[in-house]
Tab-separated table of C-alpha atoms and ligand atoms in Angstrom:
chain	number	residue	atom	x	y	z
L	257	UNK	CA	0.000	0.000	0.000
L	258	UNK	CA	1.508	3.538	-0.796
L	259	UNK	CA	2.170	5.765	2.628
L	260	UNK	CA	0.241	9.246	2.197
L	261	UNK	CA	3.227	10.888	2.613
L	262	UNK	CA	5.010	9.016	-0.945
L	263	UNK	CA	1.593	9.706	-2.382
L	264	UNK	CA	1.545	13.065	-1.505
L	265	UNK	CA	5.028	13.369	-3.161
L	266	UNK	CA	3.611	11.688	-6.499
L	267	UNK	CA	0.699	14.374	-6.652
L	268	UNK	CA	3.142	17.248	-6.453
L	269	UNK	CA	5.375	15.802	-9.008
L	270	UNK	CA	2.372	15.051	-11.051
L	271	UNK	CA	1.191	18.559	-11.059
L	272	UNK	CA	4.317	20.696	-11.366
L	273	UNK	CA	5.240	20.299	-14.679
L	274	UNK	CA	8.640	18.779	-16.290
L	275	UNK	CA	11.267	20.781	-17.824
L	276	UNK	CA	11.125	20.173	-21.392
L	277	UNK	CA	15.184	19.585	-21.879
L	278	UNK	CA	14.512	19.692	-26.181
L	279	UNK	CA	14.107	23.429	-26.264
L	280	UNK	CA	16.890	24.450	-24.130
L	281	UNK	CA	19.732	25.880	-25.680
L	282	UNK	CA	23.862	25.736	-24.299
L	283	UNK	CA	23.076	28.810	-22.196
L	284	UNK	CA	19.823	27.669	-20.882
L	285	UNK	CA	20.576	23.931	-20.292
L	286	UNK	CA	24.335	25.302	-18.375
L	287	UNK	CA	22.002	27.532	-16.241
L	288	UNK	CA	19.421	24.495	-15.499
L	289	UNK	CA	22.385	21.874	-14.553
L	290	UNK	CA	23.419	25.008	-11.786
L	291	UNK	CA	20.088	25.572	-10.581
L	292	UNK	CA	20.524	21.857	-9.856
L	293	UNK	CA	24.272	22.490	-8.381
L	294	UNK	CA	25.639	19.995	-10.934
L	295	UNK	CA	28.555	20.965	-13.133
L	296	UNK	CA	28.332	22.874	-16.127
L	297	UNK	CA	29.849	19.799	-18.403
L	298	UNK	CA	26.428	17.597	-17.949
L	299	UNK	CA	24.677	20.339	-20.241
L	300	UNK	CA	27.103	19.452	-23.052
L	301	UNK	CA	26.422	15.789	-22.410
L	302	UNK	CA	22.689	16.240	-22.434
L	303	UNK	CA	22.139	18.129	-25.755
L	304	UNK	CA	24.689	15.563	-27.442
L	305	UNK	CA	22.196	12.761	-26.141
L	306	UNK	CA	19.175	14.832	-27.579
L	307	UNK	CA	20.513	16.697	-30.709
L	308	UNK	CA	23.310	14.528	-31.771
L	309	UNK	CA	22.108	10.666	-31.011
L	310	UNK	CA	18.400	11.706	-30.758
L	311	UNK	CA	17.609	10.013	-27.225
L	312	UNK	CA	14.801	11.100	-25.742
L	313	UNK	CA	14.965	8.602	-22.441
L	314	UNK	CA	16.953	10.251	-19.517
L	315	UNK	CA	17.599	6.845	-18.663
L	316	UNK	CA	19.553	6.097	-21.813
L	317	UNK	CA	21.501	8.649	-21.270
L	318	UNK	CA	24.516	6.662	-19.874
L	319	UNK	CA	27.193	8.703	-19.187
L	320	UNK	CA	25.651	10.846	-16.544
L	321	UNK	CA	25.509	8.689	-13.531
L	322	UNK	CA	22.212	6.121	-11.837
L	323	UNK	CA	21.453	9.189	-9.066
L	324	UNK	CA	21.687	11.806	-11.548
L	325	UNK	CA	19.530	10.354	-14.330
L	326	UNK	CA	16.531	9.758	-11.537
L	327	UNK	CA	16.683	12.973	-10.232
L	328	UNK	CA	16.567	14.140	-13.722
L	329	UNK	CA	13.465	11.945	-14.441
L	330	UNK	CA	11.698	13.188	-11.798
L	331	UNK	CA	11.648	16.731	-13.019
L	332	UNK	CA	12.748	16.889	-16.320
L	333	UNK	CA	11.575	15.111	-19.943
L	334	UNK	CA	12.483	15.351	-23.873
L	335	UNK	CA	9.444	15.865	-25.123
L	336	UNK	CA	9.764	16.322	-29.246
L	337	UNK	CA	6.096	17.061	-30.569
L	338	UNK	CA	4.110	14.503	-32.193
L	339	UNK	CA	4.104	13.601	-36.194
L	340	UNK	CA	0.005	13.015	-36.951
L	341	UNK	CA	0.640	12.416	-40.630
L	342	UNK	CA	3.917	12.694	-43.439
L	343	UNK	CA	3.599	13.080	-47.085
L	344	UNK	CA	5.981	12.128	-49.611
L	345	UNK	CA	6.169	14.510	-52.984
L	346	UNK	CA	6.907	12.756	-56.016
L	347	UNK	CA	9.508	15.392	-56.091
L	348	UNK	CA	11.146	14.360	-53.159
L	349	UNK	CA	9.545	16.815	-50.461
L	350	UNK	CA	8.749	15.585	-47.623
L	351	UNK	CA	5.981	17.052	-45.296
L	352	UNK	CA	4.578	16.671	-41.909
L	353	UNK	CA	1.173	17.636	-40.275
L	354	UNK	CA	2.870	17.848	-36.308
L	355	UNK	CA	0.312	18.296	-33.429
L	356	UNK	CA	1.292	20.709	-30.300
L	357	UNK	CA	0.648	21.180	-26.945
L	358	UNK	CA	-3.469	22.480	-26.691
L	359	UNK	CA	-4.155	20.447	-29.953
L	360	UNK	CA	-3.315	22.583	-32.545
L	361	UNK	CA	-1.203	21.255	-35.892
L	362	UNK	CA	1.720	22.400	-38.008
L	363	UNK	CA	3.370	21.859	-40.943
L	364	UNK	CA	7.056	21.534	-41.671
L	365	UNK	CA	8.730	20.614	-45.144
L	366	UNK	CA	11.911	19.133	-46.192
L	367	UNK	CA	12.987	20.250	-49.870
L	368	UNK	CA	15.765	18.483	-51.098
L	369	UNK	CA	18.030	19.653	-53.694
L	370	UNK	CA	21.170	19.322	-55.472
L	371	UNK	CA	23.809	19.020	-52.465
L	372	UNK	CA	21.701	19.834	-49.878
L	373	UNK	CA	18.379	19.920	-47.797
L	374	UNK	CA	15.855	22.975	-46.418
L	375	UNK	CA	14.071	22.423	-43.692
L	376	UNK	CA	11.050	24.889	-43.810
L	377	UNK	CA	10.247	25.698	-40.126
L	378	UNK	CA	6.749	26.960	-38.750
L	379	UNK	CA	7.447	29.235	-35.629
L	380	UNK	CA	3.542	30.041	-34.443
L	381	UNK	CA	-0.077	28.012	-34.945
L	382	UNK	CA	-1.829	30.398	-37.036
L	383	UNK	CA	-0.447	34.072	-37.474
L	384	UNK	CA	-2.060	37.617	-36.517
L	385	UNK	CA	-0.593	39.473	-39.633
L	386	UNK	CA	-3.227	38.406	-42.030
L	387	UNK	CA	-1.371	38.974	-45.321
L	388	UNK	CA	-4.009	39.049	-47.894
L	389	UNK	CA	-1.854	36.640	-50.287
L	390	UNK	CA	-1.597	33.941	-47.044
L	391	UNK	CA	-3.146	30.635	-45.919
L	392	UNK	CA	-1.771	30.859	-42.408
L	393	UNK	CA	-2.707	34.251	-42.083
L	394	UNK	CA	-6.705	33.386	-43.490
L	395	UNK	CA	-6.298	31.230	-39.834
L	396	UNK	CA	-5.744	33.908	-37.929
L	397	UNK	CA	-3.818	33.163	-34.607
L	398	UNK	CA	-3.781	30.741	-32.226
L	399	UNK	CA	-0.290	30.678	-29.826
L	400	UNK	CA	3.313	30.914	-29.994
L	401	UNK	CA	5.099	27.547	-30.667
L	402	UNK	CA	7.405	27.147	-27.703
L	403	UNK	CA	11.014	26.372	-28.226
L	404	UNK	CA	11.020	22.198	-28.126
L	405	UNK	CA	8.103	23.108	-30.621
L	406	UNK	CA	10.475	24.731	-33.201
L	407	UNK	CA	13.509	22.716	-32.767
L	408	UNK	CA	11.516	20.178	-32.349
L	409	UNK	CA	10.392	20.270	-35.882
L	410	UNK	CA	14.290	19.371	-36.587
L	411	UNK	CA	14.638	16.958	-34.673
L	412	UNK	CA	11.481	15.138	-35.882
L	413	UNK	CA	12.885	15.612	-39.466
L	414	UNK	CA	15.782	13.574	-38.856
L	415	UNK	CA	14.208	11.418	-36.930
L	416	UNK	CA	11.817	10.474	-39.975
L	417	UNK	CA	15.043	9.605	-42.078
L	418	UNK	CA	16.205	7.361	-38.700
L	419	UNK	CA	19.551	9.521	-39.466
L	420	UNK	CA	20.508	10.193	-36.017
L	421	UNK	CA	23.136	7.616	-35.129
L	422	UNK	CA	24.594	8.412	-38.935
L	423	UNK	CA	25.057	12.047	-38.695
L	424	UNK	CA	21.951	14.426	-38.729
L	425	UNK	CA	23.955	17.292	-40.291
L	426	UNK	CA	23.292	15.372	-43.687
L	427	UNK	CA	19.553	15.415	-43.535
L	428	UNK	CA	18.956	18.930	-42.747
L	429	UNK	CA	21.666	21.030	-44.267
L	430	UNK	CA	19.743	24.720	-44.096
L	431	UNK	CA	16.592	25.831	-42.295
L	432	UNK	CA	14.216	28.317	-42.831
L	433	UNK	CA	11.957	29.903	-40.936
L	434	UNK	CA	9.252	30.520	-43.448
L	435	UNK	CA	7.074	28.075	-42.234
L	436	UNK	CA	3.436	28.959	-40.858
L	437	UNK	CA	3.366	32.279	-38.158
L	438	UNK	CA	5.946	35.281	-37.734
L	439	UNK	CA	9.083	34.071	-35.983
L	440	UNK	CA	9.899	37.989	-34.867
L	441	UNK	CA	6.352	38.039	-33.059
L	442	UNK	CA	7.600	35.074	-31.330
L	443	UNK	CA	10.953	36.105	-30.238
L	444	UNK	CA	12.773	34.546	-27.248
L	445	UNK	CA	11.233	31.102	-28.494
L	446	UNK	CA	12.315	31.547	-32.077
L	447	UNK	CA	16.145	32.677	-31.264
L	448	UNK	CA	16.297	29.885	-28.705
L	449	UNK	CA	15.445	27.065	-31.320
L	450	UNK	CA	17.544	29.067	-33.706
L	451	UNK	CA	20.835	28.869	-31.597
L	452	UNK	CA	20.264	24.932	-31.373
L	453	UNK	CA	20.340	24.793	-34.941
L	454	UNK	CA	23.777	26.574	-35.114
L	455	UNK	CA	24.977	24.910	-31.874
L	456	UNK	CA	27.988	22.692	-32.367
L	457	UNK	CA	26.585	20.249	-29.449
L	458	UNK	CA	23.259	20.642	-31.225
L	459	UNK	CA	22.815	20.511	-35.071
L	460	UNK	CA	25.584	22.804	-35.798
L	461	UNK	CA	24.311	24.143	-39.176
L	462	UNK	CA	26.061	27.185	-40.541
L	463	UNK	CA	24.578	30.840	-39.721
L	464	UNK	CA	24.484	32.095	-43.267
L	465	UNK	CA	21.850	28.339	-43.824
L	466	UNK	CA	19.541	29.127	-41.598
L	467	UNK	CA	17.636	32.013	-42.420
L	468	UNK	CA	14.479	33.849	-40.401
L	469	UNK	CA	11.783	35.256	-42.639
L	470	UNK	CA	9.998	38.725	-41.754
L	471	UNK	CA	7.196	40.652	-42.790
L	472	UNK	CA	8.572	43.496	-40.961
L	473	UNK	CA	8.236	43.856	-37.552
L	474	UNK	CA	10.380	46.515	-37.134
L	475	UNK	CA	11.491	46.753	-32.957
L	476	UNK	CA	12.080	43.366	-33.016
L	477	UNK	CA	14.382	43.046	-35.939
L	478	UNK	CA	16.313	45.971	-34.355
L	479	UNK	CA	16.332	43.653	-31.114
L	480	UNK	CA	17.454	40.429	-33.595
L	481	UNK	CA	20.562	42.396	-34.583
L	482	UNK	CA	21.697	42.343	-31.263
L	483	UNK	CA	21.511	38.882	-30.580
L	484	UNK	CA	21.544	37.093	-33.828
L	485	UNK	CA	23.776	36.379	-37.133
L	486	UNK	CA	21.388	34.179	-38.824
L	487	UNK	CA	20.482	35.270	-42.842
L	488	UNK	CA	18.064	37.640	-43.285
L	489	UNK	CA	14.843	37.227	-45.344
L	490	UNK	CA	12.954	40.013	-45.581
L	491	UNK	CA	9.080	39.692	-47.249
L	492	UNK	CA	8.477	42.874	-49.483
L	493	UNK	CA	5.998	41.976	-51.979
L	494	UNK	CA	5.572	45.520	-53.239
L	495	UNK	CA	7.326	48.462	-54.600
L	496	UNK	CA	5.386	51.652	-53.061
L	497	UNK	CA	3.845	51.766	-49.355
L	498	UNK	CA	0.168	52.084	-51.137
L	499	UNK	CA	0.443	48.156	-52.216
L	500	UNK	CA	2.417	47.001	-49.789
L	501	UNK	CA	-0.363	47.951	-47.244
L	502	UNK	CA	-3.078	46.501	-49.202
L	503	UNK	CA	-1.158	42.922	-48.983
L	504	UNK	CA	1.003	42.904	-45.853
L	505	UNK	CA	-1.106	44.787	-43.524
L	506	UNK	CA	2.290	45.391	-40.729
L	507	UNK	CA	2.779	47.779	-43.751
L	508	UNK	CA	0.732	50.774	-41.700
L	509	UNK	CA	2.504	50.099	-39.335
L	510	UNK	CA	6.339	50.075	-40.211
L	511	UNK	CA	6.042	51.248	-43.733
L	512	UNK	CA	9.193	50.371	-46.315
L	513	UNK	CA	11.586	52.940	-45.616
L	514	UNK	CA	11.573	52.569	-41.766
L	515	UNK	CA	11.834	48.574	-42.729
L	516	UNK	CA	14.484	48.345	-45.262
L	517	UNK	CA	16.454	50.967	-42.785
L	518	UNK	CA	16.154	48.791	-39.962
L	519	UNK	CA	17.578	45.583	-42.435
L	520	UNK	CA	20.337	47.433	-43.884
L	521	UNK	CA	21.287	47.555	-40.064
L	522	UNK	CA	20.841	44.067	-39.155
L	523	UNK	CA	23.658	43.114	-42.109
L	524	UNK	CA	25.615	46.165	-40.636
L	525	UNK	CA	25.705	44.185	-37.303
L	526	UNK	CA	27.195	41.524	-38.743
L	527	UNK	CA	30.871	40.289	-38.436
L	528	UNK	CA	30.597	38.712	-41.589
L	529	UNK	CA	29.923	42.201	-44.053
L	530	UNK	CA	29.437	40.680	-47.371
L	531	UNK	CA	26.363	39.684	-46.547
L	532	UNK	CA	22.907	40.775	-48.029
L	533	UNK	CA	19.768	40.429	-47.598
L	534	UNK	CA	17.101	38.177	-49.615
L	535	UNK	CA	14.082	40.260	-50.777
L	536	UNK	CA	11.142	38.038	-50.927
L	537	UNK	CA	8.623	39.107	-52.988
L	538	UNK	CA	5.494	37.064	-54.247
L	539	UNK	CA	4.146	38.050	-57.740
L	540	UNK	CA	0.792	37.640	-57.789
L	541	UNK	CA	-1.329	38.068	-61.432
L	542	UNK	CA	-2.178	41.884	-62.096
L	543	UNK	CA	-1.438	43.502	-58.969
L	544	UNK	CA	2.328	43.558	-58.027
L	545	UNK	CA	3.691	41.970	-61.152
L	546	UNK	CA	3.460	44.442	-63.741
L	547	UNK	CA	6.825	46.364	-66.182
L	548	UNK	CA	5.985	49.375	-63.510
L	549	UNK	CA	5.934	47.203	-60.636
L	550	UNK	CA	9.253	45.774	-61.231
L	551	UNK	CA	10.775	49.196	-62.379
L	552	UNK	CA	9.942	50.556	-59.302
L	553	UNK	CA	11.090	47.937	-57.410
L	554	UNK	CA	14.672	48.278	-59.130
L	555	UNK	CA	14.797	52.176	-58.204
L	556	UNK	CA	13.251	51.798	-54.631
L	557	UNK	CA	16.191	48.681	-53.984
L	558	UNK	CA	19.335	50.433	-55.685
L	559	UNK	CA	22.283	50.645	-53.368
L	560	UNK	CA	19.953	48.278	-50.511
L	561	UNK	CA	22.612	45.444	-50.020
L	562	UNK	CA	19.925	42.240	-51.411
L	563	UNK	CA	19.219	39.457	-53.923
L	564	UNK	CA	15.829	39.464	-54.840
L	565	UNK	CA	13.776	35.871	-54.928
L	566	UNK	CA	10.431	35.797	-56.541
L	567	UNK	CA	7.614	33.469	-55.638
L	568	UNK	CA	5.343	32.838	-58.013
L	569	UNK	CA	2.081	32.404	-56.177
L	570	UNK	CA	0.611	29.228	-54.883
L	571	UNK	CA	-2.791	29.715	-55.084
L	572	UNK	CA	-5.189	27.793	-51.973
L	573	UNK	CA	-8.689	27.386	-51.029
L	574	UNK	CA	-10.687	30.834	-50.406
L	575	UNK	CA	-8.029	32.986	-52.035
L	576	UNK	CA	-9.241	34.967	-55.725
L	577	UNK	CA	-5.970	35.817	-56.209
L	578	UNK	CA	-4.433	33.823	-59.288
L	579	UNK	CA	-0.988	32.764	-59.972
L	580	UNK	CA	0.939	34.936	-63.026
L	581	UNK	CA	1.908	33.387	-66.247
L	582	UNK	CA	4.959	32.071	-66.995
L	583	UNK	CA	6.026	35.347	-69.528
L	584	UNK	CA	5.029	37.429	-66.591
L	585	UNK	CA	7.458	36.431	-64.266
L	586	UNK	CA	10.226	36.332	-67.039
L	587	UNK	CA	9.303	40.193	-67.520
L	588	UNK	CA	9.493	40.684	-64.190
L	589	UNK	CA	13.221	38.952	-63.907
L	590	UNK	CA	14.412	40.658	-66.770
L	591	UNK	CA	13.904	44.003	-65.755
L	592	UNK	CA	15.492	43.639	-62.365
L	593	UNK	CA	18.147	41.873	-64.424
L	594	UNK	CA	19.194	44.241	-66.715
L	595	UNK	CA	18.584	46.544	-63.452
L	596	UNK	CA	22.202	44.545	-62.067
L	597	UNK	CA	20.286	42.516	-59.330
L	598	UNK	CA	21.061	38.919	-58.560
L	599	UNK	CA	17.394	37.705	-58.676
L	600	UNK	CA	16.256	34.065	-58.705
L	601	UNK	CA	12.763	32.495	-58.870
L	602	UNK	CA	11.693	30.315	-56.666
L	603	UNK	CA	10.228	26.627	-57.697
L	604	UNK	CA	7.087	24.858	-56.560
L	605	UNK	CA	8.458	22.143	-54.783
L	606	UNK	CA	5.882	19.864	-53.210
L	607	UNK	CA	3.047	21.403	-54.807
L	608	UNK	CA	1.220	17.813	-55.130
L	609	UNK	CA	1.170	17.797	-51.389
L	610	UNK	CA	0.568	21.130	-50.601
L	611	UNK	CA	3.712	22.276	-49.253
L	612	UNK	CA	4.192	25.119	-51.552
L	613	UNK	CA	5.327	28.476	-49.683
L	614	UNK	CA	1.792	29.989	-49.079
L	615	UNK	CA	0.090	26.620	-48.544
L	616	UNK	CA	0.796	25.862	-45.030
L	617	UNK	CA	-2.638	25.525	-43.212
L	618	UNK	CA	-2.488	23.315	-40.362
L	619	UNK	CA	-5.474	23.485	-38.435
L	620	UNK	CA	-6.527	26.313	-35.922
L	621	UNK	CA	-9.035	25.960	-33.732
L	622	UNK	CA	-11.255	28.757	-35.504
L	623	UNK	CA	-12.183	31.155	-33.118
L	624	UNK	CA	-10.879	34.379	-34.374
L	625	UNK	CA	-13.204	37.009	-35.876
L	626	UNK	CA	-10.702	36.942	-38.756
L	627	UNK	CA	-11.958	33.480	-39.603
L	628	UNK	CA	-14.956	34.078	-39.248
L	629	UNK	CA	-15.041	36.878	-41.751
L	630	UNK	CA	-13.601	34.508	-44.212
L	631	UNK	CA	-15.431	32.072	-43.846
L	632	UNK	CA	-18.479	34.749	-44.262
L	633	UNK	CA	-17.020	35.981	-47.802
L	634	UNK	CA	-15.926	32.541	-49.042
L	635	UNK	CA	-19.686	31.721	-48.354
L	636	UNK	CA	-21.109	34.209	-49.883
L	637	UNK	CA	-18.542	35.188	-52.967
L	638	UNK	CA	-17.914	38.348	-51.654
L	639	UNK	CA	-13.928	39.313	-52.909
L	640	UNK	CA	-12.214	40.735	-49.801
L	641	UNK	CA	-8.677	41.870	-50.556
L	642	UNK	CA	-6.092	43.573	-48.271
I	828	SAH	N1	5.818	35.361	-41.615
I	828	SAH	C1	7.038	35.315	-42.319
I	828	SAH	C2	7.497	33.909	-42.680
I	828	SAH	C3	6.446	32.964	-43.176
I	828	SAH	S1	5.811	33.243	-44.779
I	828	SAH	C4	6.986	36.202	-43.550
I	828	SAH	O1	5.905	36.637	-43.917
I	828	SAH	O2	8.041	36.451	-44.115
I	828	SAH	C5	7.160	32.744	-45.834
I	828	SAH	C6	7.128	33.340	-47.253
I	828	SAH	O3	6.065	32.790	-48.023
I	828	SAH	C7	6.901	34.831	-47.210
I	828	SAH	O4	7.739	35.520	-48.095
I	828	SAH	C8	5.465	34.922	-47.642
I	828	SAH	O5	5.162	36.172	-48.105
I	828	SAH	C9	5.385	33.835	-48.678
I	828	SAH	N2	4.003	33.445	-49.015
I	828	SAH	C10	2.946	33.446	-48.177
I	828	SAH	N3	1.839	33.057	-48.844
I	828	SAH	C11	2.215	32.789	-50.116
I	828	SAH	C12	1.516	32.300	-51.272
I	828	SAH	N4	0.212	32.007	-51.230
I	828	SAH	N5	2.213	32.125	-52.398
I	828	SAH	C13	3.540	32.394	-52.440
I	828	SAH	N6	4.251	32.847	-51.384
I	828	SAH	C14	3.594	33.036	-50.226
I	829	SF4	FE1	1.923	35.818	-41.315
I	829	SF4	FE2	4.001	35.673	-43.026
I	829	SF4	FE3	1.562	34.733	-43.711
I	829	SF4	FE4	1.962	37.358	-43.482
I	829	SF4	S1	2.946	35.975	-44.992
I	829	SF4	S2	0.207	36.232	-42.681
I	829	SF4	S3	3.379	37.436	-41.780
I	829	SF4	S4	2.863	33.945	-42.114
């Protein structure tokens, strides 16, 4: 029969929650091993057992002693989040439907290529920005991913490939946080997972591969500089502040001169000064993607330090927007071309799974007014742009 006093001592542990030890980076875990009065060394240990051999039983992890590995049981856990479905491309993509803490799911996508691998990273469930060009932002928001969310997604990755014990650094070679949500608006989260990924005892994936993806928010890309060397991706969309408000609503907000300031001083942080930043913009048929459009794009850019990418749109469920021909985008190239930019378009991958950049739905629970009024106007054909 259990005493009331060990039972007592089960409740407790029952009810304070573990430490989830995936989402912790070098800094964190060295602080959590003090808290505990244990040396610093055992946080090197623990994230090789996580990121490197993929163990997520505290018990496995052998080198750390019988007393220490209870103790760390009792209040501790790696807790990666759970795959609910994977898809295969015929292309070779690879994409997963991941459920998180409250219910909610993601999506993550591996895009193989020539010599290497991107792992496209979601950093919230949902997103509050509601770009009028956006599945994720049609959702509206639900919560921040925490950091074993977004590493997590990683770790999962590699997992899938069973490429731990044969060296992950293969499988995922960049990442990208372009998934579903805005990584800025999730900030301490999003540059925790981030310095896993370029963590030696972690995943130890170069800073100019892994790249964070913003519409804008201004203050906290000003606070990223300070903390951060990842790449820069920055998502522009528009050549004048009258468009860009109409499809990236931040826009109002922190219109494109204050923006493209604030990125010219994030590269002007960096050690590494021949770097640039990668101007995202999504052409979309007969609204940005027009001679004038891309004229103005190549006067409003001169002397910004940038490559520009161009993303064709992927079209989804409850959006009238419609993807531009094939001779549009080629007009749109050349004239930035001949402009002197280095300007590349980027490929559907995955688009017979729905993986495309755009696509990314998930599933929020639906309770934001946003949703609602989409779901009103896909109901009743009403056209409801910007
Ligand atoms: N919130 C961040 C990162 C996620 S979106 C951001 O906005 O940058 C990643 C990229 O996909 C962005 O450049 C975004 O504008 C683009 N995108 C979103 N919806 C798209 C669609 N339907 N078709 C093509 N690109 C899209
Ligand atoms: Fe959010 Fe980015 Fe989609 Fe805009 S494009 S709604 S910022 S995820």
């Amino acid at each position: 029969m259990t005493s009331p006093i060990a039972s007592t001592a089960e409740q407790s542990r029952q009810e304070t929650p573990r430490v989830n030890l995936l989402g912790l980076s070098l800094r964190q875990m060295e602080q959590f091993f003090g808290d505990l009065g244990e040396k610093k060394f055992r946080a090197q240990q623990v994230l090789k057992w996580i990121h490197h051999a993929g163990v997520t039983d505290i018990g496995e992890m052998t080198n750390l002693g019988k007393a220490l590995r209870e103790k760390l049981a009792d209040i501790a856990e790696v807790r990666p989040p759970e795959i609910v479905s994977q898809h295969d491309s015929s292309d070779g993509t690879r994409k997963w439907a991941i459920r998180v803490d409250g219910g909610g799911l993601i999506e993550s996508v591996l895009i193989p290529e020539a010599g290497r691998a991107t792992l496209c990273v979601s950093s919230q469930v949902g997103c509050s920005l509601d770009c009028s060009f956006c599945a994720t932002g049609k959702q509206g928001f639900q919560r921040d991913l925490s950091a074993a969310e977004i590493i997590g997604q990683v770790w999962l990755a590699i997992k899938s490939y069973d490429a731990f014990q044969s060296g992950n650094g293969r499988i995922v070679t960049n990442v990208v946080m372009m998934g579903m949500g805005e990584p800025l608006l999730n900030f301490d989260n999003v540059v925790a997972a981030m310095d896993l990924m370029l963590e030696d005892l972690a995943y130890g994936i170069s800073k100019r591969r892994v790249t964070l993806s913003t519409s804008g928010v201004v203050p906290a890309l000003d606070r990223l500089a300070k903390v951060s060397e990842v790449s820069l991706a920055v998502s522009l969309h528009a050549p004048n502040d009258e468009l860009r408000s109409q499809l990236v609503p931040i826009n109002r907000k922190y219109p494109i001169a204050v923006l493209l300031e604030s990125c010219r001083n994030y590269i002007d942080a960096q050690s590494d000064k021949k770097r640039v930043v990668t101007v995202e913009y999504t052409l979309i048929a007969g609204i940005n993607d027009q001679r004038e459009h891309a004229q103005e794009l190549a006067v409003l850019l001169r002397d910004f330090p940038c490559k520009i990418n161009l993303i064709p749109f992927n079209t989804f469920e409850k959006s009238d927007y419609q993807r531009p021909s094939g001779n549009a985008v080629s007009r749109f190239w050349q004239v930035l071309v001949d402009a002197g930019y280095i300007v590349t378009v980027r490929t559907t991958r995955g688009a017979d799974i729905n993986a495309a950049c755009g696509q990314l739905v998930g599933q929020v629970v639906d309770r934001t007014r946003r949703s609602e009024r989409h779901r009103a106007a896909a109901e009743t054909q009403v056209i409801e742009v910007g």
